[in-house]
Amino acid sequence: MFIPVDQFEDRNVTITIDKQEFQVPEGISVAAAILGHGGHADCRCSFVHGEKRAPFCFIGVCHECLVEIDGKPNQQACLVLVRDGMHIVKQQVKEG
């Protein structure tokens, strides 16, 4: 799953993060794409107090990087590799 940066091929894929398209290297994680291309590093907001949360461990332990991917909520962005046409939505607290 981990690929040294200097070994990435020059292939990019197009993904959408919060309705904005980005070209990102094929083979990186969704979390890396959000950190490198998604503007702000946050992936979601805390359900308790609404604070912004961002990827922390990058190995699937902390669950701080939960996002919606292709309509499926609560996906760990650090464990999912980007693919062409992927739609990512940062999870926000629902006003109730």
C-alpha positions as a LaTeX table, in Angstrom:
\begin{tabular}{lrrr}
\hline
Residue & $x$ (\AA) & $y$ (\AA) & $z$ (\AA) \\
\hline
Met1 & 0.00 & 0.00 & 0.00 \\
Phe2 & 2.86 & 2.39 & 0.68 \\
Ile3 & 4.77 & 3.55 & $-2.38$ \\
Pro4 & 7.83 & 5.83 & $-2.21$ \\
Val5 & 7.03 & 9.20 & $-3.75$ \\
Asp6 & 9.84 & 8.87 & $-6.29$ \\
Gln7 & 8.29 & 5.65 & $-7.60$ \\
Phe8 & 4.93 & 7.14 & $-8.57$ \\
Glu9 & 4.29 & 6.95 & $-12.24$ \\
Asp10 & 3.24 & 10.05 & $-14.09$ \\
Arg11 & $-0.36$ & 8.89 & $-14.23$ \\
Asn12 & $-2.97$ & 11.06 & $-12.62$ \\
Val13 & $-6.60$ & 10.35 & $-11.89$ \\
Thr14 & $-9.43$ & 12.82 & $-11.51$ \\
Ile15 & $-11.27$ & 12.82 & $-8.19$ \\
Thr16 & $-13.84$ & 15.15 & $-6.70$ \\
Ile17 & $-13.47$ & 16.47 & $-3.14$ \\
Asp18 & $-16.50$ & 18.42 & $-1.93$ \\
Lys19 & $-17.66$ & 19.07 & $-5.51$ \\
Gln20 & $-14.24$ & 20.35 & $-6.66$ \\
Glu21 & $-12.20$ & 18.32 & $-9.17$ \\
Phe22 & $-8.53$ & 17.55 & $-8.59$ \\
Gln23 & $-5.86$ & 15.71 & $-10.53$ \\
Val24 & $-3.94$ & 13.47 & $-8.13$ \\
Pro25 & $-1.28$ & 10.78 & $-8.60$ \\
Glu26 & $-2.71$ & 7.33 & $-9.12$ \\
Gly27 & $-1.97$ & 5.07 & $-6.14$ \\
Ile28 & $-2.11$ & 7.57 & $-3.28$ \\
Ser29 & $-4.62$ & 7.25 & $-0.44$ \\
Val30 & $-7.73$ & 9.40 & $-0.21$ \\
Ala31 & $-6.27$ & 10.92 & 2.99 \\
Ala32 & $-3.09$ & 11.93 & 1.14 \\
Ala33 & $-5.19$ & 13.43 & $-1.65$ \\
Ile34 & $-7.19$ & 15.49 & 0.86 \\
Leu35 & $-4.05$ & 16.69 & 2.62 \\
Gly36 & $-2.23$ & 17.52 & $-0.61$ \\
His37 & $-5.02$ & 18.76 & $-2.83$ \\
Gly38 & $-8.19$ & 19.31 & $-0.85$ \\
Gly39 & $-7.46$ & 22.75 & 0.52 \\
His40 & $-7.92$ & 22.30 & 4.25 \\
Ala41 & $-6.53$ & 19.18 & 5.94 \\
Asp42 & $-9.74$ & 18.36 & 7.80 \\
Cys43 & $-11.78$ & 15.34 & 6.76 \\
Arg44 & $-14.72$ & 15.58 & 9.10 \\
Cys45 & $-16.16$ & 17.34 & 12.12 \\
Ser46 & $-16.47$ & 15.82 & 15.58 \\
Phe47 & $-19.96$ & 14.59 & 16.37 \\
Val48 & $-19.62$ & 15.86 & 19.95 \\
His49 & $-18.48$ & 19.48 & 19.63 \\
Gly50 & $-18.12$ & 20.00 & 15.88 \\
Glu51 & $-14.33$ & 20.47 & 15.90 \\
Lys52 & $-12.51$ & 19.77 & 12.66 \\
Arg53 & $-10.67$ & 16.44 & 12.56 \\
Ala54 & $-7.85$ & 15.39 & 10.21 \\
Pro55 & $-5.89$ & 12.23 & 9.40 \\
Phe56 & $-3.59$ & 11.29 & 12.25 \\
Cys57 & $-2.25$ & 7.72 & 12.21 \\
Phe58 & $-2.51$ & 6.76 & 8.49 \\
Ile59 & $-2.83$ & 3.07 & 9.44 \\
Gly60 & $-6.56$ & 2.80 & 10.18 \\
Val61 & $-6.41$ & 2.89 & 13.96 \\
Cys62 & $-7.58$ & 6.38 & 14.95 \\
His63 & $-10.65$ & 6.80 & 12.67 \\
Glu64 & $-10.02$ & 10.56 & 12.43 \\
Cys65 & $-10.09$ & 10.50 & 8.62 \\
Leu66 & $-13.67$ & 9.31 & 8.07 \\
Val67 & $-15.19$ & 10.60 & 4.83 \\
Glu68 & $-18.00$ & 9.72 & 2.46 \\
Ile69 & $-16.70$ & 7.97 & $-0.67$ \\
Asp70 & $-19.02$ & 7.49 & $-3.63$ \\
Gly71 & $-22.07$ & 7.90 & $-1.41$ \\
Lys72 & $-20.91$ & 5.51 & 1.32 \\
Pro73 & $-20.28$ & 7.32 & 4.64 \\
Asn74 & $-17.71$ & 6.56 & 7.35 \\
Gln75 & $-14.93$ & 5.31 & 5.07 \\
Gln76 & $-11.37$ & 5.51 & 6.40 \\
Ala77 & $-9.60$ & 7.79 & 3.92 \\
Cys78 & $-6.17$ & 6.49 & 4.92 \\
Leu79 & $-7.04$ & 2.93 & 3.86 \\
Val80 & $-8.67$ & 3.66 & 0.49 \\
Leu81 & $-6.63$ & 4.35 & $-2.66$ \\
Val82 & $-7.90$ & 6.97 & $-5.10$ \\
Arg83 & $-9.40$ & 5.82 & $-8.38$ \\
Asp84 & $-10.52$ & 7.79 & $-11.39$ \\
Gly85 & $-13.94$ & 9.37 & $-10.97$ \\
Met86 & $-14.10$ & 8.95 & $-7.19$ \\
His87 & $-16.39$ & 11.35 & $-5.31$ \\
Ile88 & $-15.28$ & 12.27 & $-1.78$ \\
Val89 & $-17.31$ & 14.35 & 0.66 \\
Lys90 & $-15.90$ & 15.56 & 3.96 \\
Gln91 & $-18.35$ & 14.58 & 6.70 \\
Gln92 & $-19.91$ & 17.46 & 8.57 \\
Val93 & $-22.08$ & 17.53 & 11.67 \\
Lys94 & $-25.74$ & 17.48 & 10.69 \\
Glu95 & $-27.68$ & 20.37 & 12.15 \\
Gly96 & $-30.59$ & 18.89 & 13.95 \\
\hline
\end{tabular}
